[in-house]
């Protein structure tokens, strides 16, 4: 069975459309469609049903997907073992992280790490938490820094300080106590929210449902600093994670609570434990976790 077809099948299953998969694999859509058709002919059954522009796995396609991931994972592990045998004191660490973690944590950590380990090269991939899962499963990255959703039994992790949900707003506004604001108190204000790809947004939405609050959304954005700039200008309350740097903006910071309990999520360095972890990657995890425990949270409630 052609491994290229298996990789194409897994990519289409992950992304849901031929156009996105073709773009990621750097092939034409017609070539990708032929590969899927050839694989279906080889298997003797359909792998996808097309609904509108999206492709959905058939029942047999879902069953085959796990086996294909396992095959590609083993192939990736073999490649890593070969690379380790070829190297002498050198290595590459492939790391995925959300943009706010890259800016707030890794921008300070990586130069320090490079001084101590000049022969280890770091390859960064920007990816939000749920987007990291297929990257880890396919072996495209060794590690992911993300909120721990506790969904994948094959992942192991190192716990980090919790990531709190914070409110950032103009210093001229008065919201609750000086260091905390109940989620119900936010209802009258225009809210500046990250989009649903961010864990902090999903956690905030869940708390709104529990508190029976209908948030008044002024803007949703994938750019956290856009929200902070608007909050500084008095255009609303930005809901941000505590891992995000906010010191460049003239805003007041308060922890968002529900029934006096802060909204917070577990933060971890995560990897797929089915894969062999090179020694230098294990060491990197330990050094990075120590650094992150020292600097997190990046942003804390304002002190009056």
PDB file of C-alpha atoms in Angstrom:
ATOM      1  CA  UNK A   1       0.000   0.000   0.000  1.00  0.00           C
ATOM      2  CA  UNK A   2       1.334   3.420  -0.990  1.00  0.00           C
ATOM      3  CA  UNK A   3       2.359   5.443   2.079  1.00  0.00           C
ATOM      4  CA  UNK A   4       1.792   8.683   0.156  1.00  0.00           C
ATOM      5  CA  UNK A   5      -1.885   7.775  -0.255  1.00  0.00           C
ATOM      6  CA  UNK A   6      -2.176   6.986   3.469  1.00  0.00           C
ATOM      7  CA  UNK A   7      -0.654  10.349   4.373  1.00  0.00           C
ATOM      8  CA  UNK A   8      -3.047  12.085   1.971  1.00  0.00           C
ATOM      9  CA  UNK A   9      -6.015  10.231   3.465  1.00  0.00           C
ATOM     10  CA  UNK A  10      -5.075  11.240   7.040  1.00  0.00           C
ATOM     11  CA  UNK A  11      -4.532  14.875   6.030  1.00  0.00           C
ATOM     12  CA  UNK A  12      -7.921  15.116   4.281  1.00  0.00           C
ATOM     13  CA  UNK A  13      -9.597  13.494   7.305  1.00  0.00           C
ATOM     14  CA  UNK A  14      -7.963  16.060   9.615  1.00  0.00           C
ATOM     15  CA  UNK A  15      -8.704  19.139   7.503  1.00  0.00           C
ATOM     16  CA  UNK A  16     -12.086  18.172   6.057  1.00  0.00           C
ATOM     17  CA  UNK A  17     -11.657  19.616   2.570  1.00  0.00           C
ATOM     18  CA  UNK A  18      -9.637  18.774  -0.538  1.00  0.00           C
ATOM     19  CA  UNK A  19      -8.542  22.386  -0.992  1.00  0.00           C
ATOM     20  CA  UNK A  20      -7.036  22.714   2.512  1.00  0.00           C
ATOM     21  CA  UNK A  21      -5.354  19.304   2.301  1.00  0.00           C
ATOM     22  CA  UNK A  22      -3.886  20.037  -1.133  1.00  0.00           C
ATOM     23  CA  UNK A  23      -2.512  23.331   0.136  1.00  0.00           C
ATOM     24  CA  UNK A  24      -0.838  21.661   3.130  1.00  0.00           C
ATOM     25  CA  UNK A  25       0.570  18.801   1.046  1.00  0.00           C
ATOM     26  CA  UNK A  26       1.706  21.148  -1.757  1.00  0.00           C
ATOM     27  CA  UNK A  27      -0.062  19.195  -4.509  1.00  0.00           C
ATOM     28  CA  UNK A  28      -2.907  20.039  -6.871  1.00  0.00           C
ATOM     29  CA  UNK A  29      -6.475  19.258  -5.886  1.00  0.00           C
ATOM     30  CA  UNK A  30      -6.880  16.947  -8.867  1.00  0.00           C
ATOM     31  CA  UNK A  31      -3.768  14.966  -7.885  1.00  0.00           C
ATOM     32  CA  UNK A  32      -5.030  14.687  -4.320  1.00  0.00           C
ATOM     33  CA  UNK A  33      -8.462  13.511  -5.464  1.00  0.00           C
ATOM     34  CA  UNK A  34      -6.800  10.833  -7.624  1.00  0.00           C
ATOM     35  CA  UNK A  35      -4.815   9.579  -4.643  1.00  0.00           C
ATOM     36  CA  UNK A  36      -7.977   9.267  -2.551  1.00  0.00           C
ATOM     37  CA  UNK A  37      -9.801   7.546  -5.421  1.00  0.00           C
ATOM     38  CA  UNK A  38      -6.886   5.114  -5.917  1.00  0.00           C
ATOM     39  CA  UNK A  39      -6.856   4.310  -2.192  1.00  0.00           C
ATOM     40  CA  UNK A  40     -10.621   3.694  -2.210  1.00  0.00           C
ATOM     41  CA  UNK A  41     -10.217   1.357  -5.205  1.00  0.00           C
ATOM     42  CA  UNK A  42      -7.416  -0.458  -3.402  1.00  0.00           C
ATOM     43  CA  UNK A  43      -9.526  -0.815  -0.242  1.00  0.00           C
ATOM     44  CA  UNK A  44     -12.715  -1.709  -2.082  1.00  0.00           C
ATOM     45  CA  UNK A  45     -14.924   0.777  -0.213  1.00  0.00           C
ATOM     46  CA  UNK A  46     -15.616   4.503   0.069  1.00  0.00           C
ATOM     47  CA  UNK A  47     -13.615   6.497   2.598  1.00  0.00           C
ATOM     48  CA  UNK A  48     -15.516   9.799   2.443  1.00  0.00           C
ATOM     49  CA  UNK A  49     -19.010  11.149   1.875  1.00  0.00           C
ATOM     50  CA  UNK A  50     -19.182  14.628   0.361  1.00  0.00           C
ATOM     51  CA  UNK A  51     -21.669  17.089   1.889  1.00  0.00           C
ATOM     52  CA  UNK A  52     -21.416  20.498   0.286  1.00  0.00           C
ATOM     53  CA  UNK A  53     -17.738  21.373   0.081  1.00  0.00           C
ATOM     54  CA  UNK A  54     -16.722  19.253   3.051  1.00  0.00           C
ATOM     55  CA  UNK A  55     -15.724  15.598   3.217  1.00  0.00           C
ATOM     56  CA  UNK A  56     -16.911  13.383   6.060  1.00  0.00           C
ATOM     57  CA  UNK A  57     -15.478   9.991   6.890  1.00  0.00           C
ATOM     58  CA  UNK A  58     -17.640   6.948   6.258  1.00  0.00           C
ATOM     59  CA  UNK A  59     -17.899   4.383   9.056  1.00  0.00           C
ATOM     60  CA  UNK A  60     -15.253   2.235   7.349  1.00  0.00           C
ATOM     61  CA  UNK A  61     -13.125   5.330   6.756  1.00  0.00           C
ATOM     62  CA  UNK A  62     -13.217   6.119  10.494  1.00  0.00           C
ATOM     63  CA  UNK A  63     -12.114   2.575  11.294  1.00  0.00           C
ATOM     64  CA  UNK A  64      -9.245   2.756   8.809  1.00  0.00           C
ATOM     65  CA  UNK A  65      -8.068   6.173  10.019  1.00  0.00           C
ATOM     66  CA  UNK A  66      -6.663   4.909  13.332  1.00  0.00           C
ATOM     67  CA  UNK A  67      -4.675   2.176  11.583  1.00  0.00           C
ATOM     68  CA  UNK A  68      -3.254   4.676   9.096  1.00  0.00           C
ATOM     69  CA  UNK A  69      -2.182   7.005  11.921  1.00  0.00           C
ATOM     70  CA  UNK A  70      -0.420   4.096  13.610  1.00  0.00           C
ATOM     71  CA  UNK A  71       1.449   3.135  10.422  1.00  0.00           C
ATOM     72  CA  UNK A  72       2.559   6.719   9.751  1.00  0.00           C
ATOM     73  CA  UNK A  73       3.507   7.136  13.400  1.00  0.00           C
ATOM     74  CA  UNK A  74       5.732   4.077  13.295  1.00  0.00           C
ATOM     75  CA  UNK A  75       7.317   5.351  10.107  1.00  0.00           C
ATOM     76  CA  UNK A  76       7.994   8.712  11.783  1.00  0.00           C
ATOM     77  CA  UNK A  77       9.515   6.980  14.800  1.00  0.00           C
ATOM     78  CA  UNK A  78      11.804   4.976  12.530  1.00  0.00           C
ATOM     79  CA  UNK A  79      12.962   8.181  10.859  1.00  0.00           C
ATOM     80  CA  UNK A  80      13.680   9.731  14.250  1.00  0.00           C
ATOM     81  CA  UNK A  81      15.715   6.706  15.343  1.00  0.00           C
ATOM     82  CA  UNK A  82      17.783   6.853  12.157  1.00  0.00           C
ATOM     83  CA  UNK A  83      18.441  10.575  12.684  1.00  0.00           C
ATOM     84  CA  UNK A  84      19.552   9.933  16.267  1.00  0.00           C
ATOM     85  CA  UNK A  85      22.034   7.313  15.065  1.00  0.00           C
ATOM     86  CA  UNK A  86      23.475   9.792  12.549  1.00  0.00           C
ATOM     87  CA  UNK A  87      23.909  12.650  15.028  1.00  0.00           C
ATOM     88  CA  UNK A  88      26.647  13.225  17.523  1.00  0.00           C
ATOM     89  CA  UNK A  89      25.637  15.716  20.193  1.00  0.00           C
ATOM     90  CA  UNK A  90      23.222  17.524  17.904  1.00  0.00           C
ATOM     91  CA  UNK A  91      19.499  17.390  17.376  1.00  0.00           C
ATOM     92  CA  UNK A  92      16.286  19.084  16.322  1.00  0.00           C
ATOM     93  CA  UNK A  93      13.318  19.735  18.595  1.00  0.00           C
ATOM     94  CA  UNK A  94       9.999  20.413  16.892  1.00  0.00           C
ATOM     95  CA  UNK A  95       7.766  22.435  19.194  1.00  0.00           C
ATOM     96  CA  UNK A  96       4.188  23.675  18.713  1.00  0.00           C
ATOM     97  CA  UNK A  97       2.734  26.518  20.759  1.00  0.00           C
ATOM     98  CA  UNK A  98      -0.013  29.167  20.571  1.00  0.00           C
ATOM     99  CA  UNK A  99       1.070  32.638  19.401  1.00  0.00           C
ATOM    100  CA  UNK A 100       0.727  34.225  22.849  1.00  0.00           C
ATOM    101  CA  UNK A 101       3.013  31.565  24.360  1.00  0.00           C
ATOM    102  CA  UNK A 102       5.596  32.079  21.635  1.00  0.00           C
ATOM    103  CA  UNK A 103       5.635  35.818  22.291  1.00  0.00           C
ATOM    104  CA  UNK A 104       5.317  35.829  26.077  1.00  0.00           C
ATOM    105  CA  UNK A 105       7.390  32.771  27.029  1.00  0.00           C
ATOM    106  CA  UNK A 106       9.466  31.313  24.224  1.00  0.00           C
ATOM    107  CA  UNK A 107      10.819  34.642  22.953  1.00  0.00           C
ATOM    108  CA  UNK A 108      12.647  34.999  26.261  1.00  0.00           C
ATOM    109  CA  UNK A 109      13.467  31.339  26.808  1.00  0.00           C
ATOM    110  CA  UNK A 110      14.892  30.249  23.454  1.00  0.00           C
ATOM    111  CA  UNK A 111      17.913  32.618  23.374  1.00  0.00           C
ATOM    112  CA  UNK A 112      18.849  31.474  26.883  1.00  0.00           C
ATOM    113  CA  UNK A 113      18.487  27.831  25.861  1.00  0.00           C
ATOM    114  CA  UNK A 114      20.573  28.363  22.707  1.00  0.00           C
ATOM    115  CA  UNK A 115      23.464  29.684  24.795  1.00  0.00           C
ATOM    116  CA  UNK A 116      23.510  26.524  26.908  1.00  0.00           C
ATOM    117  CA  UNK A 117      22.802  24.059  24.077  1.00  0.00           C
ATOM    118  CA  UNK A 118      24.166  25.587  20.861  1.00  0.00           C
ATOM    119  CA  UNK A 119      23.963  22.318  18.895  1.00  0.00           C
ATOM    120  CA  UNK A 120      20.244  21.770  19.476  1.00  0.00           C
ATOM    121  CA  UNK A 121      18.041  23.453  16.879  1.00  0.00           C
ATOM    122  CA  UNK A 122      14.442  24.423  17.708  1.00  0.00           C
ATOM    123  CA  UNK A 123      11.789  24.387  14.992  1.00  0.00           C
ATOM    124  CA  UNK A 124       8.669  26.292  16.044  1.00  0.00           C
ATOM    125  CA  UNK A 125       5.149  25.732  14.749  1.00  0.00           C
ATOM    126  CA  UNK A 126       2.378  28.179  15.665  1.00  0.00           C
ATOM    127  CA  UNK A 127      -0.732  26.205  16.555  1.00  0.00           C
ATOM    128  CA  UNK A 128      -3.610  26.552  18.996  1.00  0.00           C
ATOM    129  CA  UNK A 129      -4.331  23.725  21.414  1.00  0.00           C
ATOM    130  CA  UNK A 130      -6.724  21.542  19.425  1.00  0.00           C
ATOM    131  CA  UNK A 131      -4.703  22.102  16.254  1.00  0.00           C
ATOM    132  CA  UNK A 132      -1.687  20.575  17.990  1.00  0.00           C
ATOM    133  CA  UNK A 133      -3.343  17.170  18.479  1.00  0.00           C
ATOM    134  CA  UNK A 134      -2.955  15.867  14.886  1.00  0.00           C
ATOM    135  CA  UNK A 135       0.578  17.343  14.718  1.00  0.00           C
ATOM    136  CA  UNK A 136       1.574  15.337  17.795  1.00  0.00           C
ATOM    137  CA  UNK A 137      -0.167  12.201  16.577  1.00  0.00           C
ATOM    138  CA  UNK A 138       1.495  12.350  13.153  1.00  0.00           C
ATOM    139  CA  UNK A 139       4.902  13.052  14.665  1.00  0.00           C
ATOM    140  CA  UNK A 140       5.199  16.421  12.936  1.00  0.00           C
ATOM    141  CA  UNK A 141       6.141  17.940  16.295  1.00  0.00           C
ATOM    142  CA  UNK A 142       7.756  16.393  19.367  1.00  0.00           C
ATOM    143  CA  UNK A 143       6.095  18.668  21.921  1.00  0.00           C
ATOM    144  CA  UNK A 144       3.086  20.925  22.294  1.00  0.00           C
ATOM    145  CA  UNK A 145       2.463  23.646  24.863  1.00  0.00           C
ATOM    146  CA  UNK A 146      -1.278  23.793  25.344  1.00  0.00           C
ATOM    147  CA  UNK A 147      -4.233  23.690  27.683  1.00  0.00           C
ATOM    148  CA  UNK A 148      -4.790  20.126  28.811  1.00  0.00           C
ATOM    149  CA  UNK A 149      -8.194  18.982  27.578  1.00  0.00           C
ATOM    150  CA  UNK A 150      -7.685  15.477  29.006  1.00  0.00           C
ATOM    151  CA  UNK A 151      -9.072  13.877  25.840  1.00  0.00           C
ATOM    152  CA  UNK A 152      -6.234  11.749  24.474  1.00  0.00           C
ATOM    153  CA  UNK A 153      -5.108   8.675  26.462  1.00  0.00           C
ATOM    154  CA  UNK A 154      -1.935   8.440  24.361  1.00  0.00           C
ATOM    155  CA  UNK A 155      -0.600  11.810  25.498  1.00  0.00           C
ATOM    156  CA  UNK A 156       1.605  12.396  28.509  1.00  0.00           C
ATOM    157  CA  UNK A 157       2.461  15.780  29.963  1.00  0.00           C
ATOM    158  CA  UNK A 158       4.339  17.946  32.423  1.00  0.00           C
ATOM    159  CA  UNK A 159       1.967  20.230  34.371  1.00  0.00           C
ATOM    160  CA  UNK A 160       2.614  23.967  34.389  1.00  0.00           C
ATOM    161  CA  UNK A 161       1.046  26.801  36.411  1.00  0.00           C
ATOM    162  CA  UNK A 162      -2.622  27.275  35.575  1.00  0.00           C
ATOM    163  CA  UNK A 163      -3.694  29.789  32.945  1.00  0.00           C
ATOM    164  CA  UNK A 164      -6.263  32.205  34.397  1.00  0.00           C
ATOM    165  CA  UNK A 165      -8.965  34.025  32.456  1.00  0.00           C
ATOM    166  CA  UNK A 166      -8.468  37.770  32.891  1.00  0.00           C
ATOM    167  CA  UNK A 167     -10.421  40.926  32.105  1.00  0.00           C
ATOM    168  CA  UNK A 168      -8.447  43.857  30.678  1.00  0.00           C
ATOM    169  CA  UNK A 169     -10.177  47.240  30.574  1.00  0.00           C
ATOM    170  CA  UNK A 170      -9.622  50.970  30.641  1.00  0.00           C
ATOM    171  CA  UNK A 171      -8.350  52.349  33.989  1.00  0.00           C
ATOM    172  CA  UNK A 172     -11.227  54.861  33.896  1.00  0.00           C
ATOM    173  CA  UNK A 173     -13.767  52.043  34.270  1.00  0.00           C
ATOM    174  CA  UNK A 174     -14.862  50.481  37.569  1.00  0.00           C
ATOM    175  CA  UNK A 175     -15.530  46.731  37.503  1.00  0.00           C
ATOM    176  CA  UNK A 176     -16.061  44.810  40.728  1.00  0.00           C
ATOM    177  CA  UNK A 177     -13.185  44.512  43.182  1.00  0.00           C
ATOM    178  CA  UNK A 178      -9.730  45.803  42.316  1.00  0.00           C
ATOM    179  CA  UNK A 179      -8.333  42.360  41.484  1.00  0.00           C
ATOM    180  CA  UNK A 180     -11.395  40.312  40.493  1.00  0.00           C
ATOM    181  CA  UNK A 181     -14.699  40.654  38.673  1.00  0.00           C
ATOM    182  CA  UNK A 182     -17.584  38.201  38.651  1.00  0.00           C
ATOM    183  CA  UNK A 183     -18.629  37.025  35.197  1.00  0.00           C
ATOM    184  CA  UNK A 184     -22.192  38.227  35.833  1.00  0.00           C
ATOM    185  CA  UNK A 185     -20.866  41.791  36.257  1.00  0.00           C
ATOM    186  CA  UNK A 186     -19.499  41.711  32.704  1.00  0.00           C
ATOM    187  CA  UNK A 187     -22.936  41.324  31.127  1.00  0.00           C
ATOM    188  CA  UNK A 188     -23.576  45.092  30.595  1.00  0.00           C
ATOM    189  CA  UNK A 189     -20.196  45.730  28.971  1.00  0.00           C
ATOM    190  CA  UNK A 190     -19.123  45.301  25.336  1.00  0.00           C
ATOM    191  CA  UNK A 191     -16.802  42.294  25.283  1.00  0.00           C
ATOM    192  CA  UNK A 192     -13.673  41.788  23.211  1.00  0.00           C
ATOM    193  CA  UNK A 193     -13.219  38.040  22.816  1.00  0.00           C
ATOM    194  CA  UNK A 194     -10.746  35.688  21.218  1.00  0.00           C
ATOM    195  CA  UNK A 195     -12.329  33.342  18.690  1.00  0.00           C
ATOM    196  CA  UNK A 196     -13.478  29.823  19.538  1.00  0.00           C
ATOM    197  CA  UNK A 197     -10.131  28.261  18.604  1.00  0.00           C
ATOM    198  CA  UNK A 198      -8.676  29.555  21.877  1.00  0.00           C
ATOM    199  CA  UNK A 199      -9.175  27.507  25.048  1.00  0.00           C
ATOM    200  CA  UNK A 200      -9.730  30.665  27.088  1.00  0.00           C
ATOM    201  CA  UNK A 201     -12.757  31.452  24.903  1.00  0.00           C
ATOM    202  CA  UNK A 202     -14.250  27.985  25.328  1.00  0.00           C
ATOM    203  CA  UNK A 203     -13.757  28.199  29.096  1.00  0.00           C
ATOM    204  CA  UNK A 204     -15.354  31.661  29.174  1.00  0.00           C
ATOM    205  CA  UNK A 205     -18.322  30.435  27.107  1.00  0.00           C
ATOM    206  CA  UNK A 206     -18.846  27.506  29.487  1.00  0.00           C
ATOM    207  CA  UNK A 207     -18.853  29.841  32.489  1.00  0.00           C
ATOM    208  CA  UNK A 208     -21.366  32.143  30.769  1.00  0.00           C
ATOM    209  CA  UNK A 209     -23.707  29.193  30.275  1.00  0.00           C
ATOM    210  CA  UNK A 210     -23.396  28.189  33.939  1.00  0.00           C
ATOM    211  CA  UNK A 211     -24.029  31.771  35.065  1.00  0.00           C
ATOM    212  CA  UNK A 212     -26.895  32.188  32.554  1.00  0.00           C
ATOM    213  CA  UNK A 213     -25.129  35.207  31.057  1.00  0.00           C
ATOM    214  CA  UNK A 214     -25.564  36.294  27.433  1.00  0.00           C
ATOM    215  CA  UNK A 215     -22.286  38.079  26.573  1.00  0.00           C
ATOM    216  CA  UNK A 216     -22.515  41.279  24.559  1.00  0.00           C
ATOM    217  CA  UNK A 217     -19.795  40.691  21.992  1.00  0.00           C
ATOM    218  CA  UNK A 218     -18.271  43.795  20.423  1.00  0.00           C
ATOM    219  CA  UNK A 219     -15.486  41.941  18.563  1.00  0.00           C
ATOM    220  CA  UNK A 220     -14.128  38.430  18.105  1.00  0.00           C
ATOM    221  CA  UNK A 221     -10.530  38.180  16.925  1.00  0.00           C
ATOM    222  CA  UNK A 222      -7.633  35.766  16.491  1.00  0.00           C
ATOM    223  CA  UNK A 223      -5.236  38.585  17.441  1.00  0.00           C
ATOM    224  CA  UNK A 224      -5.071  39.077  21.240  1.00  0.00           C
ATOM    225  CA  UNK A 225      -3.259  42.407  20.979  1.00  0.00           C
ATOM    226  CA  UNK A 226      -6.070  43.830  18.854  1.00  0.00           C
ATOM    227  CA  UNK A 227      -8.373  43.224  21.816  1.00  0.00           C
ATOM    228  CA  UNK A 228      -5.934  44.849  24.240  1.00  0.00           C
ATOM    229  CA  UNK A 229      -5.577  47.932  22.020  1.00  0.00           C
ATOM    230  CA  UNK A 230      -9.362  48.343  21.921  1.00  0.00           C
ATOM    231  CA  UNK A 231      -9.625  47.807  25.679  1.00  0.00           C
ATOM    232  CA  UNK A 232      -6.992  50.497  26.236  1.00  0.00           C
ATOM    233  CA  UNK A 233      -9.073  52.843  24.063  1.00  0.00           C
ATOM    234  CA  UNK A 234     -12.135  52.204  26.218  1.00  0.00           C
ATOM    235  CA  UNK A 235     -14.024  50.231  23.575  1.00  0.00           C
ATOM    236  CA  UNK A 236     -14.766  47.218  25.748  1.00  0.00           C
ATOM    237  CA  UNK A 237     -13.493  44.580  28.149  1.00  0.00           C
ATOM    238  CA  UNK A 238     -10.916  42.206  26.658  1.00  0.00           C
ATOM    239  CA  UNK A 239     -11.055  38.613  27.900  1.00  0.00           C
ATOM    240  CA  UNK A 240      -7.502  37.263  27.753  1.00  0.00           C
ATOM    241  CA  UNK A 241      -5.388  34.431  29.176  1.00  0.00           C
ATOM    242  CA  UNK A 242      -2.837  35.187  31.901  1.00  0.00           C
ATOM    243  CA  UNK A 243      -0.086  33.738  29.673  1.00  0.00           C
ATOM    244  CA  UNK A 244      -0.480  36.787  27.394  1.00  0.00           C
ATOM    245  CA  UNK A 245       1.716  39.853  27.923  1.00  0.00           C
ATOM    246  CA  UNK A 246      -0.358  42.969  28.583  1.00  0.00           C
ATOM    247  CA  UNK A 247       2.307  45.262  30.071  1.00  0.00           C
ATOM    248  CA  UNK A 248       2.583  47.373  26.912  1.00  0.00           C
ATOM    249  CA  UNK A 249      -1.001  48.582  27.277  1.00  0.00           C
ATOM    250  CA  UNK A 250      -2.486  51.030  29.780  1.00  0.00           C
ATOM    251  CA  UNK A 251      -5.204  48.719  31.056  1.00  0.00           C
ATOM    252  CA  UNK A 252      -6.400  47.480  34.413  1.00  0.00           C
ATOM    253  CA  UNK A 253      -6.333  43.712  34.899  1.00  0.00           C
ATOM    254  CA  UNK A 254      -8.806  41.691  36.975  1.00  0.00           C
ATOM    255  CA  UNK A 255      -9.242  37.955  37.396  1.00  0.00           C
ATOM    256  CA  UNK A 256     -12.649  36.752  36.110  1.00  0.00           C
ATOM    257  CA  UNK A 257     -14.505  34.625  38.656  1.00  0.00           C
ATOM    258  CA  UNK A 258     -17.717  32.627  38.865  1.00  0.00           C
ATOM    259  CA  UNK A 259     -19.190  32.266  42.352  1.00  0.00           C
ATOM    260  CA  UNK A 260     -15.903  33.645  43.730  1.00  0.00           C
ATOM    261  CA  UNK A 261     -13.849  30.933  42.005  1.00  0.00           C
ATOM    262  CA  UNK A 262     -11.362  32.028  39.327  1.00  0.00           C
ATOM    263  CA  UNK A 263     -11.792  30.724  35.790  1.00  0.00           C
ATOM    264  CA  UNK A 264      -8.603  28.802  35.053  1.00  0.00           C
ATOM    265  CA  UNK A 265      -7.358  25.942  32.919  1.00  0.00           C
ATOM    266  CA  UNK A 266      -4.470  23.490  33.235  1.00  0.00           C
ATOM    267  CA  UNK A 267      -1.445  24.335  31.126  1.00  0.00           C
ATOM    268  CA  UNK A 268       0.966  21.578  30.083  1.00  0.00           C
ATOM    269  CA  UNK A 269       3.889  20.561  27.916  1.00  0.00           C
ATOM    270  CA  UNK A 270       2.530  17.537  26.081  1.00  0.00           C
ATOM    271  CA  UNK A 271       3.794  14.722  23.847  1.00  0.00           C
ATOM    272  CA  UNK A 272       2.626  11.449  22.326  1.00  0.00           C
ATOM    273  CA  UNK A 273       3.981   8.740  24.635  1.00  0.00           C
ATOM    274  CA  UNK A 274       3.775   6.113  21.865  1.00  0.00           C
ATOM    275  CA  UNK A 275       6.771   7.781  20.231  1.00  0.00           C
ATOM    276  CA  UNK A 276      10.377   7.385  21.359  1.00  0.00           C
ATOM    277  CA  UNK A 277      11.509  10.616  22.970  1.00  0.00           C
ATOM    278  CA  UNK A 278      15.149  11.517  22.255  1.00  0.00           C
ATOM    279  CA  UNK A 279      17.131  12.241  25.423  1.00  0.00           C
ATOM    280  CA  UNK A 280      17.773  15.833  24.416  1.00  0.00           C
ATOM    281  CA  UNK A 281      14.019  16.420  23.980  1.00  0.00           C
ATOM    282  CA  UNK A 282      13.381  15.048  27.474  1.00  0.00           C
ATOM    283  CA  UNK A 283      16.028  17.410  28.860  1.00  0.00           C
ATOM    284  CA  UNK A 284      14.495  20.318  26.945  1.00  0.00           C
ATOM    285  CA  UNK A 285      11.109  19.581  28.560  1.00  0.00           C
ATOM    286  CA  UNK A 286      12.598  19.760  32.035  1.00  0.00           C
ATOM    287  CA  UNK A 287      14.460  23.022  31.394  1.00  0.00           C
ATOM    288  CA  UNK A 288      11.454  24.659  29.719  1.00  0.00           C
ATOM    289  CA  UNK A 289       9.035  23.565  32.462  1.00  0.00           C
ATOM    290  CA  UNK A 290      11.330  25.032  35.120  1.00  0.00           C
ATOM    291  CA  UNK A 291      11.508  28.341  33.244  1.00  0.00           C
ATOM    292  CA  UNK A 292       7.741  28.508  32.720  1.00  0.00           C
ATOM    293  CA  UNK A 293       7.073  27.886  36.406  1.00  0.00           C
ATOM    294  CA  UNK A 294       9.309  30.851  37.147  1.00  0.00           C
ATOM    295  CA  UNK A 295       7.640  33.312  34.759  1.00  0.00           C
ATOM    296  CA  UNK A 296       3.974  32.231  34.744  1.00  0.00           C
ATOM    297  CA  UNK A 297       1.560  33.879  35.008  1.00  0.00           C
ATOM    298  CA  UNK A 298       2.885  36.543  32.653  1.00  0.00           C
ATOM    299  CA  UNK A 299       0.001  38.919  33.452  1.00  0.00           C
ATOM    300  CA  UNK A 300      -1.480  39.266  36.931  1.00  0.00           C
ATOM    301  CA  UNK A 301      -4.333  41.314  38.429  1.00  0.00           C
ATOM    302  CA  UNK A 302      -3.607  45.006  38.960  1.00  0.00           C
ATOM    303  CA  UNK A 303      -2.650  46.145  42.454  1.00  0.00           C
ATOM    304  CA  UNK A 304      -4.189  49.380  43.689  1.00  0.00           C
TER     305      UNK A 304
END
